[in-house]
Coordinates of C-alpha atoms in Angstrom, one line a residue:
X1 CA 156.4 82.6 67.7
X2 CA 153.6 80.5 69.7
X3 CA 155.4 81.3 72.6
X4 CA 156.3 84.9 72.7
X5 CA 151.8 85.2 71.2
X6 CA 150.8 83.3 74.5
X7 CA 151.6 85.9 76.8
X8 CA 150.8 88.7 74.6
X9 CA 147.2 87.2 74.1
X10 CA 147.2 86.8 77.5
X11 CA 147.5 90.0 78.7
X12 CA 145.0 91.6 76.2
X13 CA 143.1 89.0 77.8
X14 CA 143.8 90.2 81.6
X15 CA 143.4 93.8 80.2
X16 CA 140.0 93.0 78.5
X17 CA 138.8 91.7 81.7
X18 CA 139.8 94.6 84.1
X19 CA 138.2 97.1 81.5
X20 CA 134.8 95.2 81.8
X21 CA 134.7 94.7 85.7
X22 CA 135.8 98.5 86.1
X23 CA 133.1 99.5 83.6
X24 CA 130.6 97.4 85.4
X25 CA 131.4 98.9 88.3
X26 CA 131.1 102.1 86.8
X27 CA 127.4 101.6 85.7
X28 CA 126.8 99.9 88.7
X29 CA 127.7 103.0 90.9
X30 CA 125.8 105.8 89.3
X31 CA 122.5 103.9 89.1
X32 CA 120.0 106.0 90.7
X33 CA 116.2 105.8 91.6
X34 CA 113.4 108.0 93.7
X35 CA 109.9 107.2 95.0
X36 CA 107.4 110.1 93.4
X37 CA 106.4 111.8 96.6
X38 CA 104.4 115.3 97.4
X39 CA 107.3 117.0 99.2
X40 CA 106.1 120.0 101.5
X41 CA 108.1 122.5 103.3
X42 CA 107.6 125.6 105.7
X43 CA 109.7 128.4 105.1
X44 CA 111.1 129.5 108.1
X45 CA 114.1 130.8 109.7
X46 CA 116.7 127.9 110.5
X47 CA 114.3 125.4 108.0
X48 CA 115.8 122.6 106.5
X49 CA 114.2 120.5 103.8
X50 CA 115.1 117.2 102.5
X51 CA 115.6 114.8 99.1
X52 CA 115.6 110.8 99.3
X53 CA 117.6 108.8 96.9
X54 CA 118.1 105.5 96.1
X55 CA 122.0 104.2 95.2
X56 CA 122.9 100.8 94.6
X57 CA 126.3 101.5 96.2
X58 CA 126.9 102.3 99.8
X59 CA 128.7 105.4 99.0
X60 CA 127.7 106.8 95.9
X61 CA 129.4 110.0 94.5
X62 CA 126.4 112.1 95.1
X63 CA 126.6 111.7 98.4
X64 CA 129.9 113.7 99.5
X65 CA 128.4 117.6 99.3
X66 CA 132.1 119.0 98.3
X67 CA 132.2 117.1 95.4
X68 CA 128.6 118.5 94.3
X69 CA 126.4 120.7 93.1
X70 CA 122.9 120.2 94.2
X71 CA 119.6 122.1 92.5
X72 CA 116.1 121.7 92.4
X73 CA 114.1 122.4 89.6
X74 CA 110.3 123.7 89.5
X75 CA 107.9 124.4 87.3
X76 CA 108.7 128.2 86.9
X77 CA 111.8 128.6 88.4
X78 CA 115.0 126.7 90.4
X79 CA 117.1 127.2 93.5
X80 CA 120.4 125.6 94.5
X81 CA 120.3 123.6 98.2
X82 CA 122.8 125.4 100.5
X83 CA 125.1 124.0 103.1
X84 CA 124.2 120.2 102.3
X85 CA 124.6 117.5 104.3
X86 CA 124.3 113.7 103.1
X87 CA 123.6 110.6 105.2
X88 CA 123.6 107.2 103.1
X89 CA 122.1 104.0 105.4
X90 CA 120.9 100.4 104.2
X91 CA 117.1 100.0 102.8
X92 CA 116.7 95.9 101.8
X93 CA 118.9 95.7 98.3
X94 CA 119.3 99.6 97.9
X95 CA 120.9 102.3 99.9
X96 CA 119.3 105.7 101.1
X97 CA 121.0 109.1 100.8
X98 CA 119.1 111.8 102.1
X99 CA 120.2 115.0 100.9
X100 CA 119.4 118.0 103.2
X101 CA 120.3 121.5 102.7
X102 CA 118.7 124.8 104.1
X103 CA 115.0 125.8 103.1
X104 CA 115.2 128.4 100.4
X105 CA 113.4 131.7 100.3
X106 CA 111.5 131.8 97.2
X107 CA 108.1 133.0 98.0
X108 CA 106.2 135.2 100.3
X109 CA 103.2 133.2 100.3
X110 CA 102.8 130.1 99.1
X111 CA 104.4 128.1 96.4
X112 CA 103.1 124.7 94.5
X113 CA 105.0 122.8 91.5
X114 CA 103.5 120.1 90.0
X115 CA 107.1 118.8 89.2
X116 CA 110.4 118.7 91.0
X117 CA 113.8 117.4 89.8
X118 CA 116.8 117.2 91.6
X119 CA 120.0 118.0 89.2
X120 CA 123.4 117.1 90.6
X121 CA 126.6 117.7 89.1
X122 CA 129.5 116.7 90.0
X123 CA 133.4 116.1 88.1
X124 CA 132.0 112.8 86.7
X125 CA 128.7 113.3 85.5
X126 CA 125.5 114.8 86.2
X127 CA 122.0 113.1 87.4
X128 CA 118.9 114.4 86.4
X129 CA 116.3 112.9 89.0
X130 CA 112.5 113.4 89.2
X131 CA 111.5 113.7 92.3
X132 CA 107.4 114.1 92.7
X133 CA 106.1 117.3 93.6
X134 CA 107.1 120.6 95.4
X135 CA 105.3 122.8 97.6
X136 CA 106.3 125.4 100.0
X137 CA 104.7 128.1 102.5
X138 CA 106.0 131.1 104.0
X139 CA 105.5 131.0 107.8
X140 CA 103.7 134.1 108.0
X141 CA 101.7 134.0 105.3
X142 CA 98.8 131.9 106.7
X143 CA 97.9 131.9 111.1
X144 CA 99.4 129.6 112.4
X145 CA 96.7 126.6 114.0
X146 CA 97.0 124.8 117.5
X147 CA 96.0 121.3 117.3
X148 CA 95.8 119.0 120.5
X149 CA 96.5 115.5 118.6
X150 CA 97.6 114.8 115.1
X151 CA 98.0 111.8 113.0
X152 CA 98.1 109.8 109.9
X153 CA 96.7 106.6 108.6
X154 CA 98.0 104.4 105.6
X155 CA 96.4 101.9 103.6
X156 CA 97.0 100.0 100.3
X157 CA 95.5 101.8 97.6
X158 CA 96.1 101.4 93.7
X159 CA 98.4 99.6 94.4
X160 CA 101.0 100.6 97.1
X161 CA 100.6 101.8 100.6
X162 CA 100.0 105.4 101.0
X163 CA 98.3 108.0 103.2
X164 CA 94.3 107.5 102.7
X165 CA 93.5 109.7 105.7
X166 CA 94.4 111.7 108.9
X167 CA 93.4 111.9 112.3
X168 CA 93.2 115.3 113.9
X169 CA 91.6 117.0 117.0
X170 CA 91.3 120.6 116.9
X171 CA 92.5 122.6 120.2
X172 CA 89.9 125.0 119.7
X173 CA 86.0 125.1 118.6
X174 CA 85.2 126.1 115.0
X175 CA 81.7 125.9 113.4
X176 CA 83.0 124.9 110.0
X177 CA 85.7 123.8 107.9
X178 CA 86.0 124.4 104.0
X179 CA 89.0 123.3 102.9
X180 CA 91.5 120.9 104.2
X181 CA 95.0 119.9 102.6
X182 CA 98.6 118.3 103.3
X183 CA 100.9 120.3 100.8
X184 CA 99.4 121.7 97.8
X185 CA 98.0 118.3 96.0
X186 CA 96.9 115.7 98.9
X187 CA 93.3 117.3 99.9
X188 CA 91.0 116.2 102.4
X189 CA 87.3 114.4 101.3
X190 CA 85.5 116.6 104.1
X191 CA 82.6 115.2 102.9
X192 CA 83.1 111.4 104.0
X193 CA 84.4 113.3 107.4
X194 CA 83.9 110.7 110.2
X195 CA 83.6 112.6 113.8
X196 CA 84.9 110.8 117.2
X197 CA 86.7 108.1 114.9
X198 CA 90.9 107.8 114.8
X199 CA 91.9 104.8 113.1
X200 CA 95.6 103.0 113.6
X201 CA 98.9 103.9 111.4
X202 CA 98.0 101.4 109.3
X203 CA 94.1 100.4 108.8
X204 CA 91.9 99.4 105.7
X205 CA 90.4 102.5 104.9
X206 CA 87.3 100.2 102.7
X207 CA 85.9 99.2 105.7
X208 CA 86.3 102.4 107.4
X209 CA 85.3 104.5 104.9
X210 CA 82.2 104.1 102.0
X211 CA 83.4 103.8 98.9
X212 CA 86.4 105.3 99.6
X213 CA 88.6 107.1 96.1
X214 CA 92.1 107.4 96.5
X215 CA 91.3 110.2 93.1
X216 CA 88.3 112.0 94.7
X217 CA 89.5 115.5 94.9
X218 CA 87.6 117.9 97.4
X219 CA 89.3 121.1 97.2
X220 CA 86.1 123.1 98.7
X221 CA 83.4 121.8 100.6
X222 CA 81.5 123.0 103.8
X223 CA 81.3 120.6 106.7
X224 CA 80.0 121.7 110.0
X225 CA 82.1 120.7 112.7
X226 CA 80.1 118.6 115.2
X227 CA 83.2 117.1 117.8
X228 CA 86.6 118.5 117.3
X229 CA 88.4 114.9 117.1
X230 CA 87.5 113.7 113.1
X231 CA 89.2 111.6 110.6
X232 CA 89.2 113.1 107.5
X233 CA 90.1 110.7 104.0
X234 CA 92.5 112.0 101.6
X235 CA 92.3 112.5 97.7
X236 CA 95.5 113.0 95.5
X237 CA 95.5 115.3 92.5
X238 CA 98.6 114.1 91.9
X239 CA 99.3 110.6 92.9
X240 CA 102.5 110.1 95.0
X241 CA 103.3 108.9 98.3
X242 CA 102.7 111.4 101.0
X243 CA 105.1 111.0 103.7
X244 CA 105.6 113.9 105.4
X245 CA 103.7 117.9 104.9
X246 CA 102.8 121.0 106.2
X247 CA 98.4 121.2 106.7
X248 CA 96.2 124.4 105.3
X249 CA 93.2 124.6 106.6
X250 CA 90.2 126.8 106.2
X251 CA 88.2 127.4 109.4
X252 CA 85.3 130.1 109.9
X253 CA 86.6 131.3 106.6
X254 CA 90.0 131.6 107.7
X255 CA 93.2 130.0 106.4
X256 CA 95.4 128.3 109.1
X257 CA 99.1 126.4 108.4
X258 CA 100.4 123.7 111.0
X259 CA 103.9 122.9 110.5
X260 CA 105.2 120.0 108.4
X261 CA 104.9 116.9 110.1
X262 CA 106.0 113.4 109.7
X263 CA 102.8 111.2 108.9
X264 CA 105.4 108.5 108.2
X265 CA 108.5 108.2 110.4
X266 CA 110.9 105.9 108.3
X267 CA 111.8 105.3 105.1
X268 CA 109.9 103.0 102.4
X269 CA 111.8 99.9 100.4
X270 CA 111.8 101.2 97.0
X271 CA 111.0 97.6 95.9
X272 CA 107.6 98.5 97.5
X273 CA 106.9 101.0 95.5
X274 CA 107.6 100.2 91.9
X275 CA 104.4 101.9 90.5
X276 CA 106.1 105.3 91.7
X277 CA 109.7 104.3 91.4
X278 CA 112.0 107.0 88.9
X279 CA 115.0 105.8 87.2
X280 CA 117.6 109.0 87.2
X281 CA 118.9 110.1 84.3
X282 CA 123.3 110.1 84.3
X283 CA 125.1 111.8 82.2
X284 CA 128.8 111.1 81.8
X285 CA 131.1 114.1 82.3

């Protein structure tokens, strides 16, 4: 009897043992995470806007578009990323798939959500992820600005390293400026302006700027224009890291757009950024 148990218990053992690896694996593979971030977009003909998430795995589910569905969720209303293309590459412990599909058409002026999810389904389950915030403007909606330099500066500020303010010279002279933005919720403190001043990529804003509050919020305020190269420090209304955005700007009292542009060039570590870091939500099919 002993001997015919042995093997029997033996397998249920070797059984047990494959159902808990393959389960781990399971979990392991659709564990999912995002950095909060004030995504901006222009809509234009031929645009393209993107998502970053963070996978465990190298090659995650989510990141083969035929097998998905891909949709992003707004405050007041949704739309469903078109002709998507997914690139996965290593970042520290984690791995980066940046899901990019074609800008949407949802507005003939300008558009800002306070939230943004991304909501992928695919035949195994389906990921809920929060993303930060959306905002979007139609190209013609707003002139279009010439500038002759542009750039951004980042600094640690509660807590992580974000954008604290941006360098900018003006191709053209202007009396005043009223109103200065990246997106719809990263707004420039015109009043702590500095003029002739353009600080590195990365710089302590504290000793640049007085009293400097990453949660000062200026959305109007007239400064007269005095040299056309400034730096201007940036306030968040809502806090999240601001990587990359289209600029409004209100000179002579009128509104002007220049195109999104990439303050920061290259991915963050999400282990950098745990104060803004998003677990995804999975549900099993």
């Amino acid at each position: 009897m002993k001997k015919i148990l042995i093997p029997i218990i033996s397998i249920l053992l070797l059984g047990l043992i494959v159902i808990i690896i393959l389960s781990n694996n399971k979990s392991v593979d659709i564990e999912f995470y995002s950095i909060l971030e004030n995504y901006s977009f222009v809509e234009k003909e031929n645009g393209r806007i993107n998502f970053y998430v963070y996978s465990v795995t190298d090659n995650p589910l989510i990141s083969y578009p035929d097998k998905n569905s891909y949709q992003v969720k707004l405050d007041n209303q949704s739309f469903n990323l078109n002709n998507v293309e997914c690139n996965t590459y290593a970042s520290g412990d984690y791995y980066i798939v940046n899901i990019e599909g074609d800008v949407p058409d949802i507005t003939d002026t300008e558009y800002l959500s306070e939230g943004c999810k991304l909501h992928i389904v695919n035949g195994s389950y389906t990921l809920d992820l929060n993303m930060g915030s959306f905002s979007i403007v139609d190209s013609s909606y707003y002139s279009l600005l010439a500038l002759d330099a542009l750039s951004g500066t980042y600094s640690y500020t509660n807590g992580i390293k974000n954008l604290v303010g941006i360098n900018i010279k003006l191709s053209n002279d202007y009396s005043y400026l009223t109103s200065f933005r990246v997106g719809g919720f990263t707004y420039g403190t015109l009043s702590k302006t500095k003029f002739d001043l353009e600080l590195d990529s990365e710089a302590d804003i504290d000793s640049a700027i007085l009293n400097y509050k990453y949660n000062q919020v200026e959305e109007s305020y007239t400064l007269g224009i005095s040299s056309n190269t400034m730096f201007i420090p940036m306030g968040y209304l809502n806090f999240a890291l601001t990587k990359c955005g289209y600029l409004v700007l209100e000179l002579d009292g009128t509104c002007y757009y220049f195109d999104a542009f990439p303050f920061m060039t290259t991915n963050p570590s999400l282990t950098k950024y745990e104060d803004i870091k998003e677990k995804g939500e999975v549900i099993n099919a």
